[in-house]
Coordinates of C-alpha atoms and ligand atoms in Angstrom, one line a residue:
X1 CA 314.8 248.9 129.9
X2 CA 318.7 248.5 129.4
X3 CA 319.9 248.2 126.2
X4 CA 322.8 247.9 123.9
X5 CA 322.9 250.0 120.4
X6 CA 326.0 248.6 118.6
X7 CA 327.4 250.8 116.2
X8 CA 326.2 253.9 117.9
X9 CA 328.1 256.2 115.3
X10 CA 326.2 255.0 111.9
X11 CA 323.9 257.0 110.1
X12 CA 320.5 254.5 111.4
X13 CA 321.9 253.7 114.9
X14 CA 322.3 257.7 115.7
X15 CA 318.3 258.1 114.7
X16 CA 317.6 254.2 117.1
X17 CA 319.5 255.8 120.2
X18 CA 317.8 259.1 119.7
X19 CA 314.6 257.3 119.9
X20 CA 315.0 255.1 122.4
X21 CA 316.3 258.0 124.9
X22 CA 313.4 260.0 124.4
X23 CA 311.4 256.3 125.1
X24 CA 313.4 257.2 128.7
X25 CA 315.8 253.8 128.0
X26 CA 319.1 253.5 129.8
X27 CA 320.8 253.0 126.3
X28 CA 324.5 251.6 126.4
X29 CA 325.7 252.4 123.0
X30 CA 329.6 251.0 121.3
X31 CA 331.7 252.6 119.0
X32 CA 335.2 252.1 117.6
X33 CA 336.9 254.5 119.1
X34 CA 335.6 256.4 121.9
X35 CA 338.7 259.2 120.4
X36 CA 336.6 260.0 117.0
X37 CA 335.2 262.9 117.7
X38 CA 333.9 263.6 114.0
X39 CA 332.2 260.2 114.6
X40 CA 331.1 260.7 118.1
X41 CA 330.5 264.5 119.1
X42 CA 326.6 264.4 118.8
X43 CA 326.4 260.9 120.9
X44 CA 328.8 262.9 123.6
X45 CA 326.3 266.0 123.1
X46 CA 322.9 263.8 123.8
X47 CA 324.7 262.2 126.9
X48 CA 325.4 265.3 128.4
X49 CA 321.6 265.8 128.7
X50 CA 320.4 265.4 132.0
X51 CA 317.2 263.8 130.9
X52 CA 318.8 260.6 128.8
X53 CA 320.9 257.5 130.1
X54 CA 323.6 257.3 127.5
X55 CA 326.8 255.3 128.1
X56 CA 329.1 255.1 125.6
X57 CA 332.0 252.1 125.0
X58 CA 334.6 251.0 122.6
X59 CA 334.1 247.2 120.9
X60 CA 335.3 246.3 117.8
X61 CA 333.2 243.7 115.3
X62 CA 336.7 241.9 114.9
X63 CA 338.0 241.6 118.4
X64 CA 335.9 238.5 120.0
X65 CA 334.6 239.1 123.4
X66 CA 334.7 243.1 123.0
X67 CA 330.7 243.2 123.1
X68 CA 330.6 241.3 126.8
X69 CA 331.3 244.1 129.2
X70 CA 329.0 246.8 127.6
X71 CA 325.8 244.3 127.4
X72 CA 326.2 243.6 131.0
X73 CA 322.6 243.5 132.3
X74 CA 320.8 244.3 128.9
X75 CA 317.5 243.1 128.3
X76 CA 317.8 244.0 124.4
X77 CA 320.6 244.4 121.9
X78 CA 320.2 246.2 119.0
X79 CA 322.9 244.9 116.3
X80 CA 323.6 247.7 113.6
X81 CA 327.0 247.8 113.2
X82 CA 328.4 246.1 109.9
X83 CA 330.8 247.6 107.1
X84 CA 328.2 249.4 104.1
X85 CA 330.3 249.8 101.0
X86 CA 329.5 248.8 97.6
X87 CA 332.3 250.9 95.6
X88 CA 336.2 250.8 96.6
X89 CA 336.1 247.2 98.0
X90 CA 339.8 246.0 97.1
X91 CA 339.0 243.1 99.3
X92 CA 335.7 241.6 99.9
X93 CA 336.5 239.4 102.5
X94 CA 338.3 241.4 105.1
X95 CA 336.8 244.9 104.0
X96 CA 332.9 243.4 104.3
X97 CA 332.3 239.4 105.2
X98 CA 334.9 238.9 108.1
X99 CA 333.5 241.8 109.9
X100 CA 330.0 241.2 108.9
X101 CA 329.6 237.6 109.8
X102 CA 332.4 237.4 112.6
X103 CA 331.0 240.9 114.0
X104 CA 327.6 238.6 114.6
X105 CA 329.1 235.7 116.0
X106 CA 331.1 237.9 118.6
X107 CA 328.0 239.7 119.4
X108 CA 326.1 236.6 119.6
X109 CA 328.0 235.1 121.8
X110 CA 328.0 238.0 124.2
X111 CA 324.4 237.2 124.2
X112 CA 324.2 233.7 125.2
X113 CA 327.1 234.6 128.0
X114 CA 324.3 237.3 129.0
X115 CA 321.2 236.1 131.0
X116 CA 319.6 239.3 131.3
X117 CA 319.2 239.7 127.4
X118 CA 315.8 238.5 126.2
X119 CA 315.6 239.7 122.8
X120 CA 318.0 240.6 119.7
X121 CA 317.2 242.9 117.0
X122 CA 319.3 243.0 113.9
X123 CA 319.7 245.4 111.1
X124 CA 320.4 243.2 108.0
X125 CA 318.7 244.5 104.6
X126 CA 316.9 243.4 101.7
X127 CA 320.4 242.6 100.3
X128 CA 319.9 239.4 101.8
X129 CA 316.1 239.1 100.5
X130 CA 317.8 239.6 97.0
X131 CA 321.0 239.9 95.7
X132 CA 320.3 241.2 91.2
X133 CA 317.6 242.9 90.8
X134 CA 316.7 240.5 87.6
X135 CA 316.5 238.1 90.8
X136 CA 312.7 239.0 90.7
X137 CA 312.3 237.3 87.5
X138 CA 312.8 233.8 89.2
X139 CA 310.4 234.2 91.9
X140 CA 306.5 233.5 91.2
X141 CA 305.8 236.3 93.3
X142 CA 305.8 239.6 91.8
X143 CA 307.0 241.1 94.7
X144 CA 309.9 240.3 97.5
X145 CA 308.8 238.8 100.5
X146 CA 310.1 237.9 103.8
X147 CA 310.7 233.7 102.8
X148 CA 312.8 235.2 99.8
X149 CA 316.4 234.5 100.4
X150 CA 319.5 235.9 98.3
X151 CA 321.3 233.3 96.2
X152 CA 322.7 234.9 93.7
X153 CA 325.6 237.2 95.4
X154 CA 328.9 235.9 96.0
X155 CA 332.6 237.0 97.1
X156 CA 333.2 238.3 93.7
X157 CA 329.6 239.6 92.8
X158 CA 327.9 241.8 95.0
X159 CA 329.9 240.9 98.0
X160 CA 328.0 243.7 100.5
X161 CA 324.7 242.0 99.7
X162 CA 326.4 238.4 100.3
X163 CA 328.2 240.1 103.5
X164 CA 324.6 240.5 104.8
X165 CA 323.5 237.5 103.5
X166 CA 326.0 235.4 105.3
X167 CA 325.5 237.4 108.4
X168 CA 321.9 237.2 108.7
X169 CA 322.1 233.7 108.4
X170 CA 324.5 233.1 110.9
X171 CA 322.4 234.9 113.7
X172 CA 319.3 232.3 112.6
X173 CA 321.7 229.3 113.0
X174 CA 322.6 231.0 116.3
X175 CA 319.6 231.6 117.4
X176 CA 317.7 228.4 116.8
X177 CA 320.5 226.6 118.4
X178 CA 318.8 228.0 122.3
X179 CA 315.7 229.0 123.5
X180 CA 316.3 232.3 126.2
X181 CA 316.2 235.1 123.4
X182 CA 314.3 235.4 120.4
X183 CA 315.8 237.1 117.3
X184 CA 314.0 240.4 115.4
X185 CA 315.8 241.1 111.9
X186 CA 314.9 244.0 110.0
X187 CA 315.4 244.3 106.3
X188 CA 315.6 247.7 105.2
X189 CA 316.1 248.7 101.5
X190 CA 317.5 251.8 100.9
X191 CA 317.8 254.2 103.7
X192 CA 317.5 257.8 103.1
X193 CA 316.4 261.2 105.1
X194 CA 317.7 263.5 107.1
X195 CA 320.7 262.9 109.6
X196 CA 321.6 263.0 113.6
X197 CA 325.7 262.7 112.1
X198 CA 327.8 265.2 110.0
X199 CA 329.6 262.3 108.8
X200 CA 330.0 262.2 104.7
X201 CA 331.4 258.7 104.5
X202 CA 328.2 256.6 105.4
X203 CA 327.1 255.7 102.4
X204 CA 323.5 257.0 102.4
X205 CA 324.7 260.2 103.5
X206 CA 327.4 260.4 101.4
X207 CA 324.5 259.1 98.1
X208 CA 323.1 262.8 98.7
X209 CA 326.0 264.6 99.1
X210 CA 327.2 263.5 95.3
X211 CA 324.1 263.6 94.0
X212 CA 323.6 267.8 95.2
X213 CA 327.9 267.6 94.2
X214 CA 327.1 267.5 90.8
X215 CA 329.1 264.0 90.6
X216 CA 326.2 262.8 88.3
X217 CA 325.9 265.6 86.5
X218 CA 326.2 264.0 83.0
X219 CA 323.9 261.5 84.0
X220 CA 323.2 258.4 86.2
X221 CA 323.3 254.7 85.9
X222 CA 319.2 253.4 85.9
X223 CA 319.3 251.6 89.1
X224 CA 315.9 250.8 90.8
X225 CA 316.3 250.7 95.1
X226 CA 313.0 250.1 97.4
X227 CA 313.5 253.3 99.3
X228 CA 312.6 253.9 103.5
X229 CA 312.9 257.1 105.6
X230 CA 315.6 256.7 108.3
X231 CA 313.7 257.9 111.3
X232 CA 310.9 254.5 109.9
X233 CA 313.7 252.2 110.1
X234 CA 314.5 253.2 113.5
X235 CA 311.4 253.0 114.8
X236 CA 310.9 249.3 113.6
X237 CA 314.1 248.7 115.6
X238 CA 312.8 249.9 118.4
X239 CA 308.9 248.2 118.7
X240 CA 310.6 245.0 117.2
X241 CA 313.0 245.8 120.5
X242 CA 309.8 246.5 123.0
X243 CA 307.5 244.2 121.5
X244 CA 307.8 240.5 123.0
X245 CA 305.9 239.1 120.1
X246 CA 308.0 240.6 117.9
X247 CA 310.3 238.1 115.9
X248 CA 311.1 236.8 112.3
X249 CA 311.9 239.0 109.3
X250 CA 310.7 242.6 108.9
X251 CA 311.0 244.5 105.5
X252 CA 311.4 248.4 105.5
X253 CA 310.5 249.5 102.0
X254 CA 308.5 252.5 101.5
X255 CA 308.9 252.9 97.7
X256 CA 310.6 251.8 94.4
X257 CA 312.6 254.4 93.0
X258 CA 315.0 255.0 90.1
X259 CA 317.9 257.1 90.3
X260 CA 316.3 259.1 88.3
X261 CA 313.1 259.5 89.8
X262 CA 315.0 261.0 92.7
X263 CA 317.0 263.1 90.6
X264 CA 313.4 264.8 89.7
X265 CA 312.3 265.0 93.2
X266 CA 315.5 266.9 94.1
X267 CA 315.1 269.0 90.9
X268 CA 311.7 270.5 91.5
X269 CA 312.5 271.2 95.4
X270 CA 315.9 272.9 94.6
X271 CA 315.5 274.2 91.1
X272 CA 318.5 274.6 89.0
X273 CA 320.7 276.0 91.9
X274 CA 322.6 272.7 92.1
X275 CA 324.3 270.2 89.5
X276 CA 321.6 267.9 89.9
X277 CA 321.2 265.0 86.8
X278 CA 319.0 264.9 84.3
X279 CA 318.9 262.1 82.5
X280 CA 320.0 258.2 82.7
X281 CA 323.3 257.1 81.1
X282 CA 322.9 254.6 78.4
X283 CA 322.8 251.1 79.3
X284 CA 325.4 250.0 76.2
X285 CA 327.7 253.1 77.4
X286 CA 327.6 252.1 80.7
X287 CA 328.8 248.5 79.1
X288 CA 331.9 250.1 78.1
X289 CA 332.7 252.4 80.5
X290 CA 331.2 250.7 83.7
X291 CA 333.8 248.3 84.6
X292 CA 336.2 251.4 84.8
X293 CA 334.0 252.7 87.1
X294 CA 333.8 249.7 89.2
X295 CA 330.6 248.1 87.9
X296 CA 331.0 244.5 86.2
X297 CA 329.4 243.4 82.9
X298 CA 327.4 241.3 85.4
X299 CA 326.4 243.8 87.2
X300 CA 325.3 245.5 84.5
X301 CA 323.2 243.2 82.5
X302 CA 321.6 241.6 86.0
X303 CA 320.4 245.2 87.3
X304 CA 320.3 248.9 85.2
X305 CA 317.0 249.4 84.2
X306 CA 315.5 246.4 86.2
X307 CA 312.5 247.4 88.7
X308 CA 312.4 245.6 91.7
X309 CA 309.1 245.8 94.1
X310 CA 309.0 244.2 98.0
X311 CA 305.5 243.3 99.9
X312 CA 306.0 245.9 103.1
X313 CA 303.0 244.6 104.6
X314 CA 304.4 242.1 107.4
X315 CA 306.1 245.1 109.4
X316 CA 302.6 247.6 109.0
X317 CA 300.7 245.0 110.3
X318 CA 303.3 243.9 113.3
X319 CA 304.9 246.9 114.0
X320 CA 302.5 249.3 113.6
X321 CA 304.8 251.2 110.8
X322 CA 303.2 253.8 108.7
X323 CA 305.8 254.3 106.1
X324 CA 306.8 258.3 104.8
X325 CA 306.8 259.0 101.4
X326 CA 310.6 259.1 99.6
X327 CA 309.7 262.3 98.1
X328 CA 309.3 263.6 101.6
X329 CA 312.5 261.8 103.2
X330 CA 314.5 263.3 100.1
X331 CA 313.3 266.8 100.2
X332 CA 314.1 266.7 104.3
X333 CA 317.7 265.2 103.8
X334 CA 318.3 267.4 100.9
X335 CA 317.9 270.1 103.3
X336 CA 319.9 269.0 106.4
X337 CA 323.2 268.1 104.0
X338 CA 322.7 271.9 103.2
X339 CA 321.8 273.5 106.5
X340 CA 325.1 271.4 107.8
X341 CA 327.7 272.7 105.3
X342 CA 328.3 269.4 103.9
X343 CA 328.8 270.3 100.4
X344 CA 331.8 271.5 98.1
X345 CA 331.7 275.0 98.2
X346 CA 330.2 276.3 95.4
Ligands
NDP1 P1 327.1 253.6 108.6 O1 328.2 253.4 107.7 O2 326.6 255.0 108.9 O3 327.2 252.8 110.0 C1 327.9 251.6 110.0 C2 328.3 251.4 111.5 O4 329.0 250.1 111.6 C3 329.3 252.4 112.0 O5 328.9 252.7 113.3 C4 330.6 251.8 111.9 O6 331.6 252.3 112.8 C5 330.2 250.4 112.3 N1 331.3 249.4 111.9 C6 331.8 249.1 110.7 N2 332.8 248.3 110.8 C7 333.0 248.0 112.1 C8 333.9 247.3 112.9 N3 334.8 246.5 112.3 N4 333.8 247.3 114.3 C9 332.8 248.0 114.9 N5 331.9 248.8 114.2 C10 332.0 248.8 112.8 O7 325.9 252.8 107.9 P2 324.3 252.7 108.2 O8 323.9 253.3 109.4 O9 323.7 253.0 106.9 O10 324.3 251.1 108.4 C11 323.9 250.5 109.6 C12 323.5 249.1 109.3 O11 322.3 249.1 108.5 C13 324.5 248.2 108.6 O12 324.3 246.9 109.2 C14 324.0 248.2 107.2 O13 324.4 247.0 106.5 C15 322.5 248.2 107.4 N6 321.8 248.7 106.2 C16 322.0 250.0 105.8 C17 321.2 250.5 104.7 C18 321.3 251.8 104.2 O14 320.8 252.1 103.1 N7 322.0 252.8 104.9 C19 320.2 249.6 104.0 C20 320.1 248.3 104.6 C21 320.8 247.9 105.7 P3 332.5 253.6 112.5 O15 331.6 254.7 112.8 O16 333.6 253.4 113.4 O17 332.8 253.5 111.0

């Protein structure tokens, strides 16, 4: 099959192309700009390889019709690439929800100027399952579940969640409006585990390399994430890609995990040689020092301390996902941030 991996420099898409190459696809894959090296160097690396199909093009979320040229002839595209940043937004709207939402209508539309493309898959999150974790107290579930929909974020409160929100529900308007390609959406929560990039500035990557950093080391904020391995979440890209029956809503949740619980993982596989935290900060500390740090009273009183828990059965039973453990995914990402020099020097 031919098909188009948008986004081919992120943290998940790098692990989805990987996959689908050794799957022997003919994968066309964009990026921003094809001059990045730091970005781009091991895409260039697994092109070189006689064995793989790997084209690589420039397309930017922003620039409408920038998507058209690479999908021509695709039978599937993969749609990964969207802005993930929850801390130094100055400005929600053009940092996260113009690219988000306007990134899926310009892909989109590539699509239905496309006939060859049958099927779209696209990486939203549980972000748009849920926006506060105190969310779950509303619902008569006691678990998220792929008919949950998040109403409580906003421009101004949680605007990467409401970035995905708003984008997911674009590609459902645009996809019900024809009848050619069916749409795949995959809802991961946290993603974790070792990666195919050197890059520090995704933010998963990045959540490791602060945590081994010592940037916690007085302690962390008591935030509870449904956790997934990377290399899970790209394989539910790709069956939701290969499989025709696959469509509808896919969670990707292994575990629930605090911050600190992680912590403790990280702790016992790498002893005391790095600043690791120990404990959580106070909630009423965090109350007056949090919105210095970037986190609202809001914020505050709708999520530290609050577990949330998803139903991860829908993409088991579909997609044929076994999930790894986080303690696993940790240890292995732990590793590969350290085998890859991507820490302070000590
Ligand atoms: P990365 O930051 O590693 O990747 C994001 C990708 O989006 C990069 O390739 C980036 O390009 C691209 N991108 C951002 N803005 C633009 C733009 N204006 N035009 C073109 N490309 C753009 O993050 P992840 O791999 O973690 O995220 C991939 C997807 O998964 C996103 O949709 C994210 O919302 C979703 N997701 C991630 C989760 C996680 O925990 N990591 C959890 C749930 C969902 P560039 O390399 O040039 O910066």
């Amino acid at each position: 099959m031919k098909i188009l991996v948008t986004g081919g420099s992120g943290f998940i898409a790098s692990h989805i192309i990987s996959l689908l190459l050794k799957d022997g696809h003919h994968v066309v894959t964009t990026v921003r700009n094809l001059n990045d090296k730091e970005k781009i160097s091991h895409l260039e690396e697994l092109a070189k390889e006689d064995k793989y199909t790997l084209d690589l093009a420039e397309a930017d979320l922003l620039q409408e019709g920038s998507f058209k040229a690479p999908m021509q002839e695709c039978d599937v595209v993969i749609h990964t690439a969207s802005p993930f940043k929850i801390s130094g937004i100055k400005n929600a709207k053009e940092q996260l929800i113009n690219p988000a939402v306007k990134g899926t209508e310009n892909v989109l539309k590539a699509v239905n100027q496309t006939p060859s493309v049958k099927k779209v898959v696209l990486t939203s999150s549980v972000a748009s399952i849920h926006g506060d974790n105190a969310d779950i107290q509303d619902i008569k579930e006691d678990k998220f579940n792929e008919d949950h929909w998040n109403t409580s974020s906003s421009e101004n409160h949680q605007a990467y969640s409401y970035s995905k929100t708003a984008a997911e529900k674009t590609a459902w308007q645009l996809a019900n409006e024809q009848l050619r390609w069916k749409l795949a959406v995959i809802n991961p929560g946290f993603v974790i585990g070792p990666s195919l990039t050197k890059r520090k500035d995704s933010t998963s990557i990045n959540f490791m390399i602060s945590f081994l950093n010592g940037e916690f080391k007085m302690g962390v904020p008591e935030l509870y994430f449904g956790v997934v391995d990377v290399r899970d979440v790209a394989q539910a890209h790709v069956k939701a890609a290969l499989n025709e029956n696959a469509e509808g809503r896919y969670i990707m949740v292994s575990e629930t995990k605090s911050t600190l619980d992680m912590a403790k993982i990280l702790q016992s596989h790498l002893g005391a040689s790095y600043p690791i935290p120990k404990k959580k900060l106070p909630k009423a500390m965090l109350y007056l020092a949090g919105p210095f740090a970037g986190f609202s009273r809001k914020f505050i009183k709708r999520n530290i301390g609050i577990p949330v828990y998803f139903d991860n059965s829908r993409a088991k039973r579909q997609l044929d996902i076994s999930y790894r453990p986080v303690e696993e995914s940790l240890k292995e990402q732990a590793d590969q941030v350290i085998r890859d020099g991507l820490l302070k020097k000590k």
